[in-house]
Coordinates of C-alpha atoms in Angstrom, one line a residue:
M742 CA 0.0 0.0 0.0
E743 CA 1.1 3.6 -0.6
G744 CA 2.0 5.5 2.6
K745 CA 2.6 9.1 3.7
W746 CA 6.2 9.7 4.9
L747 CA 7.5 12.4 7.2
I748 CA 11.3 12.8 7.2
A749 CA 12.7 15.0 9.9
D750 CA 16.4 15.9 10.0
R751 CA 18.3 19.1 10.9
D752 CA 20.8 18.5 8.1
L753 CA 19.5 19.7 4.7
N754 CA 21.7 17.2 2.7
E755 CA 20.5 14.3 4.9
R756 CA 16.8 15.3 4.4
E757 CA 17.1 15.6 0.7
G758 CA 19.3 12.5 0.4
L759 CA 16.8 10.4 2.3
K760 CA 13.9 11.8 0.2
W761 CA 15.8 11.0 -3.0
L762 CA 16.5 7.4 -1.9
L763 CA 12.9 6.9 -1.0
K764 CA 11.6 8.3 -4.4
T765 CA 14.1 6.3 -6.4
S766 CA 13.2 3.0 -4.6
S767 CA 10.5 0.6 -5.5
I768 CA 8.5 1.5 -2.4
P769 CA 5.0 2.9 -3.1
V770 CA 4.7 6.4 -1.6
S771 CA 1.8 8.8 -1.7
D772 CA 3.4 11.9 -0.1
I773 CA 6.8 12.8 1.4
F774 CA 6.9 15.7 3.9
L775 CA 10.2 17.2 5.2
A776 CA 10.9 18.9 8.6
S777 CA 14.1 20.7 9.5
N778 CA 13.4 20.9 13.3
Y779 CA 11.2 19.5 16.0
Q780 CA 8.7 22.3 16.0
E781 CA 8.2 22.0 12.2
F782 CA 7.9 18.2 12.6
I783 CA 5.0 18.7 15.1
V784 CA 3.1 21.1 12.9
L785 CA 3.4 18.8 9.9
F786 CA 2.5 15.7 11.9
E787 CA -0.6 17.3 13.4
N788 CA -1.8 18.7 10.0
E789 CA -1.2 15.4 8.1
P790 CA -0.5 12.4 10.4
P791 CA 2.0 10.2 8.5
D792 CA 2.0 6.5 8.1
I793 CA 5.8 6.3 8.5
V794 CA 8.1 8.6 10.4
L795 CA 11.8 8.8 9.8
L796 CA 13.2 11.1 12.5
E797 CA 16.6 12.3 13.8
L798 CA 16.5 11.3 17.4
D799 CA 19.0 14.0 18.4
M800 CA 16.7 16.9 17.5
I801 CA 14.4 16.1 20.4
S802 CA 15.3 17.8 23.7
K803 CA 14.8 16.3 27.1
D804 CA 11.9 18.6 27.7
E805 CA 10.2 17.6 24.5
W806 CA 10.7 13.9 24.9
A807 CA 7.5 13.1 26.9
G808 CA 5.3 14.9 24.4
F809 CA 6.9 13.1 21.5
R810 CA 6.4 9.7 23.2
D811 CA 2.7 10.5 23.8
L812 CA 2.2 11.6 20.2
M813 CA 3.7 8.4 18.9
Q814 CA 1.6 6.3 21.2
I815 CA -1.6 8.0 20.1
Y816 CA -1.1 7.9 16.4
D817 CA 1.2 4.8 16.3
P818 CA 3.0 5.4 13.0
V819 CA 5.8 3.1 11.8
L820 CA 8.8 4.7 13.4
L821 CA 12.4 4.8 12.0
L822 CA 15.0 6.7 14.0
T823 CA 18.5 8.1 13.2
S824 CA 21.3 9.4 15.3
A825 CA 24.9 10.4 15.1
E826 CA 25.5 9.0 18.6
A827 CA 26.3 5.2 18.8
T828 CA 25.5 5.1 22.5
F829 CA 23.5 2.7 24.7
E830 CA 21.3 5.7 25.8
K831 CA 20.2 6.2 22.2
A832 CA 19.5 2.5 21.8
R833 CA 17.5 2.5 25.0
L834 CA 15.4 5.4 23.7
A835 CA 14.8 3.6 20.5
I836 CA 13.7 0.5 22.4
D837 CA 11.5 2.6 24.6
M838 CA 9.7 4.0 21.5
Q839 CA 9.5 0.6 20.0
A840 CA 11.2 1.9 16.9
L841 CA 11.5 -0.4 13.9
D842 CA 15.1 0.5 13.4
L843 CA 17.8 2.9 14.7
M844 CA 20.3 3.9 12.0
I845 CA 23.6 5.5 13.1
K846 CA 25.1 8.2 10.9
P847 CA 26.8 8.1 8.5
F848 CA 24.6 5.3 7.1
S849 CA 25.0 3.6 3.8
S850 CA 22.3 3.7 1.1
T851 CA 22.0 -0.1 1.5
K852 CA 21.2 0.2 5.2
V853 CA 18.6 2.9 4.5
K854 CA 16.9 1.0 1.7
S855 CA 16.7 -2.1 4.0
A856 CA 15.1 0.0 6.7
F857 CA 12.6 1.4 4.1
Q858 CA 11.6 -2.1 3.1
K859 CA 11.1 -3.1 6.7
A860 CA 8.9 -0.1 7.3
L861 CA 6.8 -1.0 4.2
R862 CA 6.4 -4.5 5.4
R863 CA 5.4 -3.3 8.9
L864 CA 2.9 -0.8 7.3
D865 CA 1.4 -3.7 5.2
T866 CA 1.0 -5.8 8.4
K867 CA -0.7 -2.9 10.2
F868 CA -3.0 -2.4 7.2
H869 CA -4.1 -6.0 7.1
T870 CA -4.7 -6.2 10.9
T871 CA -6.6 -3.0 11.2
G872 CA -9.5 -3.6 13.6
M873 CA -7.9 -6.8 14.9
H874 CA -6.1 -7.4 18.1
H875 CA -2.4 -7.1 17.3
P876 CA -0.5 -10.2 18.4
H877 CA 2.2 -8.1 20.1
S878 CA 0.1 -5.6 22.0
H879 CA -1.6 -7.5 24.7
K880 CA -2.4 -5.0 27.5
D881 CA -3.2 -7.7 30.1
I882 CA 0.5 -8.5 30.6
S883 CA 2.8 -5.8 31.9
Y884 CA 6.5 -5.3 32.5
E885 CA 5.8 -5.5 36.2
A886 CA 4.6 -9.0 35.9
L887 CA 8.0 -10.1 34.7
F888 CA 9.9 -8.5 37.6
L889 CA 7.6 -8.6 40.6
P890 CA 6.5 -11.7 42.5
Q891 CA 2.7 -12.1 42.3
E892 CA 0.3 -14.5 43.7
A893 CA -1.7 -14.9 40.5
T894 CA -0.4 -17.4 37.9
S895 CA 1.1 -16.3 34.6
G896 CA -2.2 -17.2 32.9
N897 CA -0.6 -20.2 31.2
V898 CA 2.0 -18.1 29.3
K899 CA 5.3 -19.6 28.0
I900 CA 8.5 -17.6 27.6
A901 CA 11.2 -17.5 25.0
A902 CA 14.3 -15.3 25.6
F903 CA 16.4 -13.9 22.7
Q904 CA 19.9 -12.5 23.3
T905 CA 22.6 -11.2 21.0
E906 CA 26.3 -11.1 22.0
S907 CA 26.4 -7.3 21.5
I908 CA 24.0 -5.1 23.5
G909 CA 24.2 -2.6 20.7
M910 CA 22.2 -5.0 18.5
L911 CA 19.2 -5.2 20.9
P912 CA 17.2 -2.5 19.0
T913 CA 17.7 -4.4 15.8
L914 CA 16.7 -7.7 17.5
Y915 CA 13.6 -6.1 19.0
S916 CA 12.5 -4.7 15.6
F917 CA 13.2 -8.1 14.0
I918 CA 11.0 -9.9 16.6
M919 CA 8.2 -7.3 16.3
E920 CA 8.2 -7.8 12.5
Y921 CA 8.6 -11.6 12.5
P922 CA 5.2 -13.4 12.0
F923 CA 5.1 -15.5 15.2
T924 CA 1.8 -17.2 15.9
D925 CA 0.2 -17.5 19.3
S926 CA 2.3 -14.7 20.7
R927 CA 1.2 -12.7 23.7
G928 CA 3.7 -9.9 23.9
V929 CA 7.2 -8.7 23.3
F930 CA 9.3 -7.1 26.1
A931 CA 12.6 -5.4 25.5
L932 CA 15.0 -5.6 28.5
S933 CA 18.5 -4.2 29.0
D934 CA 20.3 -7.4 27.8
M935 CA 17.6 -9.5 26.0
V936 CA 14.2 -9.5 24.4
V937 CA 11.5 -11.7 25.9
L938 CA 8.7 -13.1 23.7
L939 CA 5.6 -14.5 25.4
F940 CA 3.5 -17.3 23.8
N941 CA 0.1 -18.7 24.7
G942 CA 0.5 -21.7 27.0
A943 CA -1.4 -23.8 24.5
C944 CA 1.3 -23.2 21.8
H945 CA 2.9 -26.5 20.8
N946 CA 5.4 -25.3 18.2
M947 CA 7.2 -22.4 19.9
T948 CA 10.6 -24.1 19.6
E949 CA 10.1 -24.7 15.9
Q950 CA 9.0 -21.1 15.4
C951 CA 12.1 -19.9 17.3
Q952 CA 14.3 -22.1 15.2
K953 CA 12.9 -20.7 12.0
A954 CA 13.2 -17.2 13.4
M955 CA 16.9 -17.8 14.1
R956 CA 17.5 -19.1 10.5
K957 CA 15.9 -15.9 9.2
W958 CA 18.0 -13.8 11.6
E959 CA 21.2 -15.4 10.3
E960 CA 20.2 -14.7 6.8
E961 CA 19.9 -11.0 7.5
F962 CA 22.5 -10.4 10.2
S963 CA 26.0 -11.5 11.1
E964 CA 25.5 -11.0 14.9
H965 CA 25.2 -14.3 16.8
L966 CA 22.0 -15.1 18.5
A967 CA 21.0 -17.4 21.4
I968 CA 17.4 -18.4 22.2
V969 CA 16.1 -20.1 25.3
V970 CA 12.6 -21.6 25.4
H971 CA 10.9 -22.4 28.7
K972 CA 8.6 -25.5 28.2
G973 CA 7.7 -26.1 31.8
N974 CA 4.3 -26.1 33.4
S975 CA 3.6 -22.4 33.2
A976 CA 0.2 -22.7 34.9
A977 CA 2.0 -23.8 38.1
M978 CA 4.1 -20.7 38.5
T979 CA 4.0 -16.9 38.1
L980 CA 5.3 -15.1 35.1
N981 CA 8.1 -13.7 37.3
Q982 CA 9.2 -17.3 38.3
E983 CA 9.2 -18.3 34.6
Y984 CA 11.3 -15.2 33.7
L985 CA 13.9 -15.8 36.5
Q986 CA 14.3 -19.5 35.4
T987 CA 14.6 -18.4 31.7
R988 CA 17.2 -15.8 32.6
K989 CA 19.2 -18.3 34.5
M990 CA 19.1 -20.8 31.6
L991 CA 20.3 -18.1 29.2
E992 CA 23.5 -18.0 31.3
F993 CA 24.3 -21.5 29.9
T994 CA 25.3 -19.8 26.6
Y995 CA 28.6 -19.3 28.5
Y996 CA 29.2 -23.0 28.0
K997 CA 27.0 -23.8 25.0
G998 CA 27.8 -20.7 22.8
Y999 CA 25.4 -18.9 20.6
R1000 CA 23.6 -19.8 17.3
Q1001 CA 21.3 -22.3 18.9
V1002 CA 17.8 -22.7 20.4
V1003 CA 17.9 -24.4 23.8
E1004 CA 14.7 -25.6 25.5
F1005 CA 14.2 -26.7 29.1
E1006 CA 11.4 -27.7 31.4
Y1007 CA 13.0 -26.9 34.8
S1008 CA 15.7 -24.7 36.1
P1009 CA 18.9 -26.8 36.7
N1010 CA 21.1 -26.0 39.7
W1011 CA 24.7 -24.9 39.4
G1012 CA 27.4 -27.3 40.3
H1013 CA 30.4 -26.3 42.5
I1014 CA 34.1 -26.0 41.9
D1015 CA 36.9 -24.6 43.9
P1016 CA 37.4 -21.1 42.3
F1017 CA 41.1 -21.0 43.4
L1018 CA 44.1 -23.1 42.4
T1019 CA 45.2 -25.6 45.2
P1020 CA 48.8 -25.5 46.3
P1021 CA 49.7 -28.6 44.1
E1022 CA 48.0 -26.9 41.1
Q1023 CA 49.9 -23.7 41.8
R1024 CA 53.2 -25.7 41.8
E1025 CA 52.2 -27.4 38.6
W1026 CA 51.6 -24.1 36.9
V1027 CA 54.9 -22.7 38.1
D1028 CA 56.6 -25.8 36.6
I1029 CA 54.9 -25.8 33.2
L1030 CA 55.4 -22.0 32.9
A1031 CA 59.0 -22.3 33.8
N1032 CA 59.5 -25.0 31.2
L1033 CA 57.6 -23.0 28.5
N1034 CA 55.4 -26.1 28.0
I1035 CA 52.6 -24.8 25.9
E1036 CA 51.3 -28.2 24.9
K1037 CA 50.8 -29.1 28.6
I1038 CA 49.1 -25.8 29.2
K1039 CA 46.7 -26.5 26.4
K1040 CA 45.8 -29.9 27.7
W1041 CA 45.4 -28.6 31.3
L1042 CA 43.0 -25.8 30.1
Y1043 CA 41.1 -28.1 27.7
D1044 CA 40.6 -30.8 30.3
E1045 CA 39.7 -28.3 33.1
F1046 CA 37.3 -26.0 31.2
L1047 CA 36.2 -27.5 27.9
Q1048 CA 35.1 -30.9 29.2
L1049 CA 32.6 -29.7 31.7
Q1050 CA 29.3 -31.5 31.9
H1051 CA 26.0 -31.2 33.9
P1052 CA 25.8 -30.0 36.5
Y1053 CA 27.8 -27.0 35.2
P1054 CA 29.5 -24.8 37.7
D1055 CA 28.4 -21.2 38.3
P1056 CA 30.0 -19.1 35.5
G1057 CA 31.2 -16.7 38.2
L1058 CA 33.3 -19.4 39.9
V1059 CA 34.8 -20.4 36.5
R1060 CA 35.8 -16.8 35.9
I1061 CA 37.5 -16.6 39.3
R1062 CA 39.4 -19.8 38.6
L1063 CA 40.6 -18.4 35.4
T1064 CA 41.9 -15.2 37.1
S1065 CA 43.7 -17.5 39.6
I1066 CA 45.5 -19.1 36.7
L1067 CA 46.2 -15.6 35.2
A1068 CA 47.8 -14.7 38.5
Q1069 CA 50.4 -17.4 38.0
V1070 CA 51.0 -16.1 34.4
R1071 CA 51.4 -12.6 35.8
R1072 CA 54.1 -13.7 38.2
F1073 CA 55.9 -15.4 35.3
M1074 CA 55.7 -12.2 33.4
K1075 CA 57.4 -10.3 36.2
T1076 CA 60.1 -12.9 36.5
Y1077 CA 61.2 -12.1 33.0
K1078 CA 60.3 -8.4 33.3
L1079 CA 57.7 -8.8 30.5
N1080 CA 55.4 -6.4 32.3
D1081 CA 57.8 -3.6 31.1
D1082 CA 56.7 -4.3 27.5
P1083 CA 53.8 -2.0 26.8
S1084 CA 52.4 -4.3 24.2
L1085 CA 52.4 -7.4 26.4
E1086 CA 51.1 -5.3 29.3
Q1087 CA 48.2 -4.2 27.2
D1088 CA 47.5 -7.8 26.1
Y1089 CA 47.5 -8.8 29.8
R1090 CA 44.8 -6.2 30.6
T1091 CA 42.8 -7.3 27.6
I1092 CA 42.8 -11.0 28.6
F1093 CA 41.9 -10.0 32.2
N1094 CA 38.8 -8.2 30.9
L1095 CA 37.9 -11.1 28.6
I1096 CA 38.0 -13.5 31.6
L1097 CA 35.7 -11.2 33.5
Y1098 CA 33.2 -10.3 30.7
D1099 CA 33.5 -12.5 27.6
T1100 CA 30.2 -14.3 27.0
V1101 CA 31.6 -17.7 25.8
L1102 CA 34.0 -19.8 27.8
Y1103 CA 35.8 -21.7 24.9
R1104 CA 36.7 -18.4 23.3
T1105 CA 38.2 -17.1 26.6
V1106 CA 40.3 -20.3 27.0
Q1107 CA 41.5 -20.0 23.4
N1108 CA 42.5 -16.3 23.9
L1109 CA 44.3 -17.2 27.1
I1110 CA 46.3 -19.8 25.3
L1111 CA 47.2 -17.4 22.6
F1112 CA 48.3 -14.8 25.2
I1113 CA 50.5 -17.4 27.0
Q1114 CA 52.1 -18.2 23.6
K1115 CA 53.1 -14.6 23.2
I1116 CA 54.4 -14.5 26.8
F1117 CA 56.6 -17.5 26.0
V1118 CA 58.1 -15.8 23.0
G1119 CA 58.8 -12.8 25.2
A1120 CA 60.4 -15.0 27.8
E1121 CA 62.7 -16.7 25.3
N1122 CA 63.8 -13.3 24.1
S1123 CA 64.4 -12.2 27.6
M1124 CA 66.5 -15.3 28.3
Q1125 CA 68.7 -14.5 25.3
Q1126 CA 69.2 -10.9 26.6
M1127 CA 69.8 -12.1 30.2
K1128 CA 67.2 -9.9 31.6
Q1129 CA 65.5 -12.4 33.9
D1130 CA 65.6 -11.9 37.6
P1131 CA 67.7 -14.7 39.3
I1132 CA 65.9 -14.3 42.6
E1133 CA 62.4 -14.8 41.0
L1134 CA 63.8 -17.7 38.9
G1135 CA 65.2 -19.3 42.0
M1136 CA 62.0 -18.9 44.0
S1137 CA 60.0 -20.3 41.1
Y1138 CA 62.3 -23.3 40.8
M1139 CA 62.2 -24.0 44.6
K1140 CA 58.4 -23.8 44.6
A1141 CA 58.1 -26.3 41.8
N1142 CA 60.6 -28.7 43.4
F1143 CA 60.5 -28.2 47.1
S1144 CA 58.9 -31.6 47.7
K1145 CA 62.0 -33.4 46.3
S1146 CA 64.2 -34.6 49.2
S1147 CA 67.3 -34.4 47.0
L1148 CA 66.9 -30.7 46.2
R1149 CA 70.2 -28.8 46.9
L1150 CA 71.2 -25.2 46.8
E1151 CA 73.6 -26.1 44.0
D1152 CA 70.6 -27.3 41.9
V1153 CA 68.9 -23.9 42.3
A1154 CA 72.2 -22.1 41.4
Q1155 CA 72.6 -24.2 38.3
Y1156 CA 69.0 -23.5 37.3
V1157 CA 69.4 -19.8 37.4
D1158 CA 73.0 -20.0 36.1
L1159 CA 74.0 -18.1 39.2
K1160 CA 77.5 -19.5 39.3
S1161 CA 78.3 -18.2 35.8
R1162 CA 77.0 -14.8 36.8
L1163 CA 79.2 -14.6 39.9
L1164 CA 82.2 -15.7 37.8
Q1165 CA 81.5 -13.0 35.3
S1166 CA 81.1 -10.4 38.0
S1167 CA 84.4 -11.5 39.6
A1168 CA 86.2 -11.3 36.2
N1169 CA 84.9 -7.8 35.7
N1170 CA 86.1 -6.8 39.2
E1171 CA 89.6 -8.2 38.5
N1172 CA 89.8 -6.3 35.2
R1173 CA 88.9 -3.0 37.0
I1174 CA 91.7 -3.7 39.6

């Protein structure tokens, strides 16, 4: 169907460029109105309410925001937003307005045309459902029902949670879910780190629908997606209980990765692991680091972290255990003064942040191995330049071998090549005399 468009942007070139792209596309358009500021936008909107609005988000001041939101809720046009700020705050505002898309400037003509096509499809959907109850706009379920414990049951509602690796993709994900033709849906809720989709409790193919939606998502976007489907007895619990169980299950992407749909009927309990290395494990790490044994390190990390099975440990404990290993690596770096290398020091800080915040365990382990490989190269170079600290080397050797009854001081001296250092020092003194 042909629609009326209202394009609002403070930049004349942007306005005319968007208008030209719209007119030269295959999208049927009845009228195109242009506004250069928010006041002009309001006048044009009230005189001729448009079907589709393409508006620069940055032109709306804080004082004008509430009025803009009320206007959009009353007239409910298809809403496309643009901004020059690639910030979470702009993304949150776009989600709050249930915008179909948020385009960050400078945007390509391909991106704009794709947004135009999405707007047309949304307009066609609205046209064909006029007078009907929209499947995504059930007013009997509120955000509060997700977060607050309630005595009433969820009304036999089932939950599916969608999550992208990048929070910045949440507005796009929300628009995608709103546009996708799910059946038996009861509502869509955009949260700070996921999008929740509710289904009627009687829906028997929600997993299949989510699998098809994921395939469609992967055809259009490169961002990885994870979906968790709660298939338990929803009539026996509140919506808040379902939501909490679903959120917990979504944490299993740390072990399972993205690009899959996981269904469950109950919330499994976390297993337990010691988050810190034991003294024997610390000695083992001192030894394999001192011997630059990367193959043994690989096997240790693979066996420890990539062979985990149900019950999986709390991801927080796994992250602490990885930092305990990194502490041994840090001591090794200081032994060879590798922390004086700005590049290696930056790599260390990067791997530390990955351990704390990366969303997939196997990727963290692989990055840790690659980092240790770089450390070993630096240690070998340091050995050649004789920059290693003999005291740290001796302490490391004794920690790794203190349980041996045959350990002698001469063994430690030989390990750090202390005798040759003393001889060299003595020769230098004799030359000075």
